[in-house]
Amino acid sequence: MHEPLTAAEYRAIASEISLPSNAFVDGSFRPANAGKTFTTTNPATGEILAEVAACDARDVDYAVAKAKDAFDDGRWRLQSPGERKAALLKFAKLLEENRHELAVMESLDSGKPIRECQSVDIPDTIHTIRWHAELIDKLYDNTAPVGSNALTLVVREPVGVVGCVLPWNFPLLMLAWKIGPALAAGCSVIVKPAQETSLTTLRAAELACEAGIPAGVFNVVTGSGKDVGEPIGMHMDVDMVAFTGSTPTGRRFLRYAADSNLKRVVLECGGKNPAVVLEDAEDLDLVAEQVVNGAFWNMGENCSATSRLIVQSSIKDELLERIGAYMRDWKTGDPLDPENRIGALVSKNHFEKVKSFLDDVKTENLSVAHGGDTQKGIFIEPTVVEGVTPASRLFKEEIFGPILSVTTFEDLSEAIALANDTNYGLTASVYTGSLRKAIRLSREIRAGVVTVNCFGEGDATTPFGGYRESGFGGRDKSVFAHDNYCELKTIWIDVSDRSVDETIR
Ligand SMILES: NC(=O)C1=CN([C@@H]2O[C@H](COP(=O)(O)OP(=O)(O)OC[C@H]3O[C@@H](n4cnc5c(N)ncnc54)[C@H](O)[C@@H]3O)[C@@H](O)[C@H]2O)C=CC1
Ligand code: BAL
């Protein structure tokens, strides 16, 4: 269904593509109130793609008012689950019909390899919208076991107006993780894409409207974190914020909520994710393949990226050799060429941040086992660094780039201690031939997702989110995400027989 095109075909789409640039509010595109714009560029070439509306607090006020009107008059939330499902399924169908255009737009705006956009970002986005659409007419509300004098209903109701504040690393997919359950639940949304990557979000809002999701329900306000993100966080009529991004910005949303209306906040933040490889791992080729995929998928610009390889010392050299062999398939270059698995980093600023970790390799006298080249514009070759200790910045800080650090251990207790030696707790993977050790590691590592003998983030049915500074307030994906966007209401109906003298409780 998602057949890949050739590089020439993708480039032809890129040369003809029409790029949205205005905010999308109440069913139509509109410039920023103050008429300001910011430039979005293709990070792989530096070419200017579009001048996008630089909105501010007044635009946020306008969009929130429209979203609140839509929520209050019930044009979406009061539709039956079956009707909302039908509109969301049509939205998914339109995304699918426009998948090549969306994949190219995503790649141009973010530097992501088209091969990933076409095989992961776009199909997973569509699947996420479909999955939440399909869920809503299969969920039953509850009654509580209160006895025969009352009937109690425990019902879910949509939380209200939701601000979705998004990162630049998976622009469409993170949009789907938030708006899939939010719209399915009957909420209205104000989406703030990252400034680096606004384009596909704007196009998605247009397609949602075409699919019959009523005006005012899905709004997009483009601009900076300060000018748009903060006013959303502080707004008295925004009932909830769903955020994916860095931990420092996540903290800000908790402060905004405390300083405004105590809005609900769900945060999906950073990670410093370990892959723990024991000497009894059954297939070191499979381990190498999975570790390479975990570390370098999306250039390591991924909150779940494997960034710390924690390997038993007896097999370190052999595993690194096999990792080197798999890395040969990971070619760096033009993101629109499906042969390339490593594209450009998202921006010059981000490139400088990632490159600073390579500078640490020199100052800390660490050894580069593979890669390390930064010579091509803002491209960084996948890199594996050996001999990293817990004291190193490479071990402690989220790099969000294609750099994998390697640390060795002698026994299981040391492996667990190293894996947990972080303030984060998003994902981890463990590789062992022993079921007992796999289960022990899975239970002892403090992370929201642990994969055994593979790397991954689960699928639409499984919750995604982190322990400690990786997350707060709820999970993305699965039926648990649906609950994030719902209030629980208790309705207590007295059915006691008043003809007899009975105490009414
Ligand atoms: N967990 C994840 O998926 C992500 C983690 N990151 C991490 O964060 C680092 C920095 O990347 P950034 O783009 O700066 O992430 P960020 O956390 O600052 O940005 C995420 C979103 O928050 C908004 N935002 C920024 N400052 C804000 C503020 N003061 N108030 C309200 N909203 C605000 C941004 O405009 C964007 O839409 C990366 O190097 C990476 O380590 C970045 C993106 C995604
Ligand atoms: N990998 C999906 C979640 C994230 O990177 O933010």
XYZ file of C-alpha atoms and ligand atoms in Angstrom:
555
model
C 0.000 0.000 0.000
C 2.829 2.388 0.859
C 5.007 1.603 -2.120
C 8.187 3.703 -2.168
C 8.939 5.979 -5.115
C 12.348 6.646 -6.636
C 14.580 9.598 -5.740
C 13.677 11.215 -9.077
C 9.968 10.851 -8.342
C 10.331 12.328 -4.853
C 12.362 15.237 -6.247
C 9.663 15.850 -8.881
C 7.017 16.054 -6.127
C 9.290 18.420 -4.169
C 9.676 20.734 -7.169
C 5.911 21.087 -7.586
C 4.689 20.939 -4.019
C 2.501 23.724 -2.677
C 3.436 24.585 0.916
C 0.967 26.045 3.432
C 2.200 29.064 5.385
C -0.689 30.590 7.331
C -2.184 29.526 10.645
C -5.361 27.431 10.428
C -8.203 28.609 12.667
C -11.945 27.996 12.545
C -11.732 26.108 9.271
C -9.552 28.451 7.218
C -6.004 29.683 6.777
C -5.237 33.115 8.203
C -2.075 35.197 8.591
C -0.810 36.240 12.012
C -2.766 39.134 13.479
C 0.385 41.280 13.540
C 1.260 40.258 9.969
C 4.619 38.812 11.049
C 6.266 35.730 9.539
C 9.287 33.519 10.175
C 11.330 31.640 7.603
C 11.340 27.868 7.448
C 14.191 26.274 5.520
C 15.202 22.880 4.216
C 17.975 21.885 6.662
C 19.610 19.613 4.086
C 20.182 22.448 1.584
C 19.579 25.718 3.444
C 16.968 26.592 0.808
C 14.029 28.736 2.003
C 10.786 26.746 1.890
C 8.176 29.208 3.179
C 7.478 32.314 5.246
C 5.185 30.993 7.974
C 2.776 33.069 10.125
C 4.559 34.172 13.322
C 1.562 34.238 15.647
C 1.393 35.682 19.139
C -0.891 35.790 22.180
C -3.664 37.566 20.256
C -3.769 34.757 17.695
C -3.857 32.231 20.530
C -6.780 34.108 22.138
C -8.670 34.063 18.848
C -8.026 30.358 18.228
C -8.945 29.399 21.799
C -12.192 31.397 21.540
C -13.076 29.544 18.329
C -12.148 26.179 19.833
C -14.208 26.935 22.936
C -17.221 27.970 20.834
C -16.922 24.681 18.956
C -16.707 22.742 22.203
C -19.506 24.617 23.959
C -22.038 24.346 21.142
C -21.312 20.628 20.840
C -20.791 20.528 17.067
C -18.203 17.765 17.578
C -18.412 16.462 21.153
C -22.180 15.852 20.889
C -21.904 13.865 17.680
C -22.335 10.171 18.349
C -19.105 8.147 18.624
C -20.050 6.528 15.306
C -20.274 9.920 13.583
C -16.947 11.105 14.975
C -15.430 7.784 13.960
C -16.655 8.226 10.370
C -15.109 11.712 10.085
C -11.799 10.543 11.571
C -11.682 7.552 9.222
C -12.260 9.902 6.287
C -9.435 12.083 7.610
C -7.166 9.013 7.700
C -8.177 8.180 4.132
C -7.300 11.692 2.940
C -3.931 11.458 4.690
C -3.362 8.195 2.854
C -4.352 9.644 -0.509
C -1.861 12.471 0.053
C 0.865 10.276 1.568
C 3.593 11.018 -0.999
C 3.065 14.774 -0.763
C 3.057 14.615 3.054
C 6.175 12.430 3.126
C 8.062 14.850 0.872
C 6.868 17.879 2.862
C 8.009 16.246 6.110
C 11.396 15.361 4.681
C 11.967 18.843 3.190
C 11.023 20.633 6.403
C 12.867 18.409 8.904
C 15.789 16.803 7.039
C 14.375 13.323 7.774
C 15.151 10.589 5.243
C 12.228 10.093 2.879
C 12.577 6.355 3.366
C 11.589 6.789 7.034
C 8.814 9.279 6.231
C 7.326 6.863 3.726
C 7.763 3.692 5.778
C 7.184 4.931 9.345
C 6.004 8.514 9.868
C 3.147 8.635 7.388
C 1.766 5.070 7.754
C 2.010 5.212 11.556
C 0.258 8.593 11.560
C -2.600 7.175 9.497
C -2.773 4.032 11.612
C -2.878 6.065 14.844
C -5.815 8.171 13.627
C -7.640 5.020 12.450
C -6.964 3.151 15.695
C -8.431 5.901 17.870
C -11.359 6.338 15.473
C -12.088 2.626 15.697
C -11.841 2.661 19.502
C -14.545 5.211 20.236
C -17.632 3.222 19.369
C -16.359 0.187 21.271
C -15.797 1.756 24.690
C -18.454 1.246 27.330
C -18.926 3.505 30.310
C -19.439 1.937 33.766
C -21.837 1.559 36.592
C -20.568 1.304 40.165
C -21.560 -1.458 42.652
C -23.496 0.761 45.066
C -26.494 -1.400 45.926
C -30.162 -1.264 44.992
C -31.048 2.214 46.280
C -29.171 3.989 43.545
C -28.021 3.614 39.987
C -24.632 5.182 39.397
C -23.149 5.947 36.020
C -19.431 6.600 35.688
C -19.105 8.265 32.294
C -16.244 9.708 30.295
C -16.661 13.245 28.975
C -14.201 15.147 26.782
C -11.878 17.352 28.803
C -12.506 20.454 26.671
C -10.059 22.649 24.724
C -6.678 20.934 24.459
C -3.397 22.639 23.571
C -1.105 20.197 21.742
C 2.478 21.482 21.792
C 4.645 19.470 19.443
C 8.317 18.716 18.767
C 10.168 18.779 15.437
C 11.451 15.203 15.361
C 8.241 13.391 14.346
C 5.953 16.285 13.412
C 3.028 14.367 11.920
C 3.303 11.290 14.090
C 3.377 13.282 17.346
C 0.416 15.274 16.017
C -1.453 11.993 15.557
C -0.472 10.694 19.018
C -2.127 13.804 20.512
C -5.060 14.652 18.240
C -6.014 10.997 17.575
C -7.298 10.417 21.121
C -8.223 14.088 21.718
C -10.525 14.338 18.703
C -11.868 10.831 19.248
C -12.848 11.839 22.792
C -14.708 14.901 21.460
C -12.235 17.632 22.450
C -11.340 20.712 20.394
C -7.613 21.252 19.803
C -5.189 24.152 19.352
C -2.020 22.656 17.908
C 1.301 24.443 18.152
C 3.840 22.746 15.913
C 7.560 23.309 16.497
C 8.786 26.327 14.513
C 11.229 24.128 12.607
C 8.441 21.913 11.237
C 5.024 23.544 10.869
C 4.149 22.554 7.318
C 2.652 19.056 7.561
C 0.571 20.033 10.610
C -1.023 22.851 8.606
C -1.756 20.535 5.692
C -3.197 17.906 8.057
C -5.604 20.483 9.551
C -6.795 21.377 6.073
C -7.397 17.694 5.267
C -9.228 17.159 8.569
C -11.591 19.977 7.696
C -12.132 18.464 4.230
C -12.963 15.177 5.971
C -15.837 16.802 7.844
C -14.279 17.602 11.208
C -16.174 20.823 11.954
C -14.548 24.268 11.782
C -13.071 25.362 15.110
C -12.369 21.806 16.283
C -8.841 21.438 14.859
C -6.854 24.694 14.880
C -3.153 25.276 14.251
C -1.311 28.334 15.585
C 2.253 28.630 14.294
C 5.111 30.508 15.942
C 7.682 30.393 18.695
C 7.490 28.758 22.108
C 7.546 32.129 23.828
C 4.900 33.782 21.614
C 2.517 30.848 21.130
C 3.472 28.001 23.496
C 3.478 30.130 26.637
C 0.097 31.829 25.921
C -1.405 28.377 25.368
C 0.095 27.144 28.651
C -1.182 30.204 30.537
C -4.622 30.418 28.917
C -7.584 30.270 31.278
C -9.813 28.625 28.651
C -7.381 25.862 27.709
C -8.385 22.835 29.776
C -5.399 20.612 29.071
C -1.941 20.674 27.493
C -0.474 17.606 25.808
C 3.234 18.166 25.213
C 6.145 16.325 23.661
C 9.577 17.919 23.805
C 12.453 18.643 26.142
C 12.234 18.198 29.909
C 13.038 21.899 30.649
C 10.134 23.049 28.469
C 7.909 20.356 29.980
C 8.644 21.820 33.423
C 7.512 25.212 32.147
C 4.093 23.790 31.298
C 3.682 22.606 34.881
C 4.475 26.140 36.046
C 2.058 27.655 33.502
C -0.685 25.352 34.784
C 0.044 26.247 38.402
C 0.033 29.964 37.571
C -3.206 29.853 35.548
C -6.176 27.486 35.805
C -4.587 24.191 36.986
C -5.129 22.777 33.522
C -4.344 19.106 33.113
C -0.790 18.578 31.790
C 0.536 15.449 30.091
C 4.241 15.523 29.285
C 6.328 13.226 27.128
C 9.897 14.431 27.535
C 13.482 13.332 27.026
C 15.299 10.047 27.453
C 18.768 8.583 27.907
C 17.860 5.083 26.941
C 20.078 2.053 27.594
C 20.474 -1.137 25.564
C 21.749 -3.768 28.001
C 23.471 -6.696 26.277
C 24.368 -9.796 28.305
C 27.025 -12.276 27.217
C 24.347 -14.970 26.853
C 22.511 -12.989 24.125
C 21.588 -15.610 21.542
C 22.259 -13.860 18.255
C 24.814 -11.049 18.236
C 23.978 -10.173 14.623
C 20.391 -9.529 15.629
C 21.589 -7.502 18.634
C 23.859 -5.424 16.389
C 21.069 -4.771 13.911
C 18.605 -3.731 16.641
C 21.117 -1.531 18.475
C 22.063 0.239 15.228
C 18.408 0.757 14.399
C 17.648 2.019 17.913
C 20.587 4.395 17.973
C 20.475 5.843 14.466
C 16.846 5.706 13.339
C 15.759 9.292 12.602
C 19.413 10.370 13.072
C 19.034 9.639 16.790
C 16.654 12.623 16.954
C 14.304 10.488 18.943
C 13.315 10.523 22.602
C 13.411 6.715 22.630
C 16.788 6.475 20.856
C 19.203 3.901 22.203
C 21.947 6.243 23.313
C 23.825 4.108 25.869
C 25.047 0.637 24.931
C 25.761 -1.182 28.212
C 27.472 -4.408 27.245
C 29.060 -7.256 29.203
C 32.817 -6.779 28.825
C 33.441 -10.325 27.526
C 31.484 -9.682 24.293
C 32.136 -5.957 23.771
C 34.724 -6.291 20.976
C 32.742 -8.848 19.013
C 29.519 -6.843 19.282
C 31.223 -3.615 18.198
C 32.647 -5.376 15.173
C 29.181 -6.553 14.119
C 27.695 -3.121 14.833
C 30.312 -1.679 12.474
C 29.230 -4.133 9.789
C 25.549 -3.117 10.085
C 26.453 0.580 10.081
C 27.805 0.217 6.554
C 24.167 0.067 5.360
C 23.388 3.420 6.967
C 24.363 5.850 4.231
C 24.322 9.580 4.955
C 23.133 12.087 2.339
C 20.268 13.697 0.412
C 17.135 12.949 2.474
C 15.042 12.670 -0.697
C 17.101 9.704 -1.908
C 15.523 6.501 -0.495
C 18.981 4.883 -0.439
C 19.996 7.177 2.448
C 19.053 6.308 6.008
C 20.707 9.350 7.609
C 19.504 12.804 6.572
C 20.336 16.285 7.872
C 19.920 17.282 11.503
C 16.943 19.575 11.948
C 18.803 22.901 12.253
C 22.210 24.502 12.474
C 21.649 25.164 16.204
C 20.825 21.548 16.862
C 23.804 20.424 14.760
C 26.104 22.580 16.936
C 24.633 21.021 20.098
C 25.167 17.462 18.827
C 28.620 18.292 17.490
C 29.638 19.563 20.941
C 29.355 15.960 22.168
C 31.863 14.908 19.507
C 34.157 17.651 20.806
C 33.866 16.027 24.272
C 35.115 12.778 22.737
C 38.409 14.539 22.047
C 38.672 16.405 25.350
C 37.821 13.278 27.355
C 40.251 11.144 25.304
C 37.513 8.695 24.370
C 37.861 6.387 21.432
C 35.647 6.501 18.322
C 34.918 2.917 17.281
C 32.945 3.870 14.164
C 31.952 7.054 12.288
C 32.542 10.548 13.661
C 32.455 12.567 10.406
C 30.725 15.986 10.488
C 32.047 17.419 7.268
C 28.928 17.553 5.097
C 26.852 20.655 5.965
C 24.695 19.805 8.996
C 24.928 16.059 8.483
C 26.568 13.925 11.179
C 27.701 10.417 10.364
C 26.504 7.720 12.815
C 29.136 7.461 15.527
C 29.977 4.895 18.216
C 32.144 6.037 21.141
C 33.892 3.523 23.407
C 35.028 3.684 27.029
C 32.326 6.096 28.197
C 31.998 6.298 31.994
C 28.989 7.487 34.028
C 30.888 10.716 34.728
C 30.880 11.688 31.055
C 28.375 14.129 29.533
C 27.874 11.516 26.784
C 26.509 9.133 29.425
C 24.362 11.684 31.258
C 22.791 14.108 28.769
C 20.262 13.589 26.016
C 22.240 14.050 22.776
C 19.352 13.706 20.305
C 21.781 12.903 17.511
C 23.437 9.853 15.932
C 25.951 9.173 18.707
C 25.977 5.917 20.674
C 28.109 5.631 23.801
C 29.509 2.278 24.957
C 30.059 1.294 28.609
C 30.965 -2.177 29.887
C 29.842 -4.143 32.952
C 30.813 -7.372 34.678
C 27.597 -8.661 36.316
C 23.828 -8.227 36.271
C 23.665 -5.943 39.312
C 26.190 -3.588 37.756
C 24.205 -3.607 34.498
C 21.001 -2.649 36.322
C 22.783 0.088 38.285
C 24.274 1.555 35.088
C 20.945 1.392 33.224
C 19.221 3.260 36.077
C 22.031 5.802 36.495
C 20.008 8.595 34.869
C 17.283 11.072 35.780
C 15.309 9.893 32.774
C 13.274 6.685 32.383
C 11.683 6.491 28.971
C 12.746 3.302 27.169
C 15.280 0.503 27.497
C 16.089 -2.673 25.616
C 17.601 -5.830 27.017
C 19.285 -8.659 25.115
C 19.739 -12.071 26.745
C 18.970 -15.731 26.066
C 17.737 -16.218 29.639
C 14.037 -15.652 30.310
C 14.738 -15.231 34.002
C 17.318 -12.482 33.397
C 15.130 -10.805 30.763
C 12.255 -10.555 33.223
C 14.495 -9.440 36.078
C 16.021 -6.672 33.926
C 12.616 -5.621 32.573
C 11.265 -5.239 36.095
C 14.346 -3.621 37.630
C 14.983 -0.986 34.949
C 12.946 2.109 35.705
C 11.540 2.957 32.278
C 8.093 3.218 30.712
C 8.852 0.840 27.824
C 11.294 -2.087 27.999
C 11.821 -4.232 24.913
C 13.378 -7.697 25.075
C 15.685 -8.896 22.289
C 14.514 -6.043 20.050
C 14.289 -2.258 19.851
C 10.939 -0.519 19.515
C 8.242 1.732 20.893
C 5.455 -0.857 20.909
C 2.494 -0.226 18.629
C -0.783 1.721 18.741
C -2.175 -0.649 21.369
C 0.607 -0.103 23.933
C 1.152 2.954 26.150
C 4.239 5.101 25.539
C 5.769 7.443 28.088
C 8.320 7.632 30.814
C 9.233 7.414 34.466
C 10.966 10.219 36.370
C 11.988 13.233 34.236
C 10.867 11.541 31.014
C 7.201 12.091 31.576
C 4.304 13.260 33.646
C 0.582 12.851 33.886
C -0.283 10.101 31.423
C 0.788 8.075 28.433
C 0.554 8.491 24.668
C -1.034 5.736 22.528
C -3.424 2.936 23.539
C -6.722 3.158 25.402
C -4.857 4.855 28.269
C -4.182 7.852 26.002
C -7.905 8.116 25.322
C -8.447 8.473 29.080
C -6.011 11.438 29.195
C -8.488 13.459 27.156
C -11.544 12.530 29.245
C -12.942 13.668 32.543
C -14.684 11.022 34.635
C -18.140 12.033 35.783
C -20.162 10.242 38.444
C -23.940 10.448 38.051
C -25.788 9.166 41.114
C -29.481 8.457 40.581
C -31.618 7.765 43.590
C -33.889 4.809 42.859
C -34.868 3.983 46.413
C -38.474 3.019 47.050
C -39.798 6.106 48.872
C -43.106 4.407 49.627
C -41.321 2.470 52.368
C -39.585 4.236 55.230
C -36.018 3.840 54.102
C -32.915 5.838 54.897
C -31.739 7.569 51.785
C -28.016 7.454 51.529
N 11.182 14.146 23.747
C 11.239 14.548 22.531
O 10.649 13.945 21.709
C 12.002 15.763 22.147
C 13.097 16.180 22.855
N 13.779 17.281 22.450
C 14.981 17.649 23.209
O 14.953 19.032 23.444
C 16.121 19.629 22.929
C 15.800 21.007 22.466
O 14.864 20.988 21.389
P 13.748 22.104 21.321
O 13.144 22.161 19.993
O 14.317 23.374 21.827
O 12.641 21.491 22.323
P 11.536 22.238 23.149
O 11.100 21.360 24.234
O 12.009 23.588 23.531
O 10.335 22.411 22.096
C 9.194 21.599 22.042
C 7.966 22.474 21.816
O 7.826 23.377 22.908
C 7.744 24.713 22.427
N 8.350 25.616 23.389
C 9.669 25.949 23.482
N 9.852 26.831 24.476
C 8.645 27.063 25.037
C 8.205 27.886 26.104
N 9.032 28.678 26.791
N 6.889 27.878 26.414
C 6.033 27.099 25.722
N 6.388 26.340 24.683
C 7.693 26.291 24.340
C 8.503 24.671 21.121
O 8.180 25.777 20.292
C 8.058 23.329 20.556
O 6.802 23.441 19.952
C 16.587 18.674 21.848
O 17.941 18.807 21.612
C 16.236 17.349 22.463
O 17.247 16.973 23.363
C 13.368 17.991 21.371
C 12.269 17.619 20.626
C 11.538 16.437 20.949
N 9.717 8.514 19.057
C 8.483 9.117 19.311
C 8.482 10.040 20.474
C 9.469 11.143 20.388
O 10.559 10.977 19.886
O 9.152 12.216 20.838
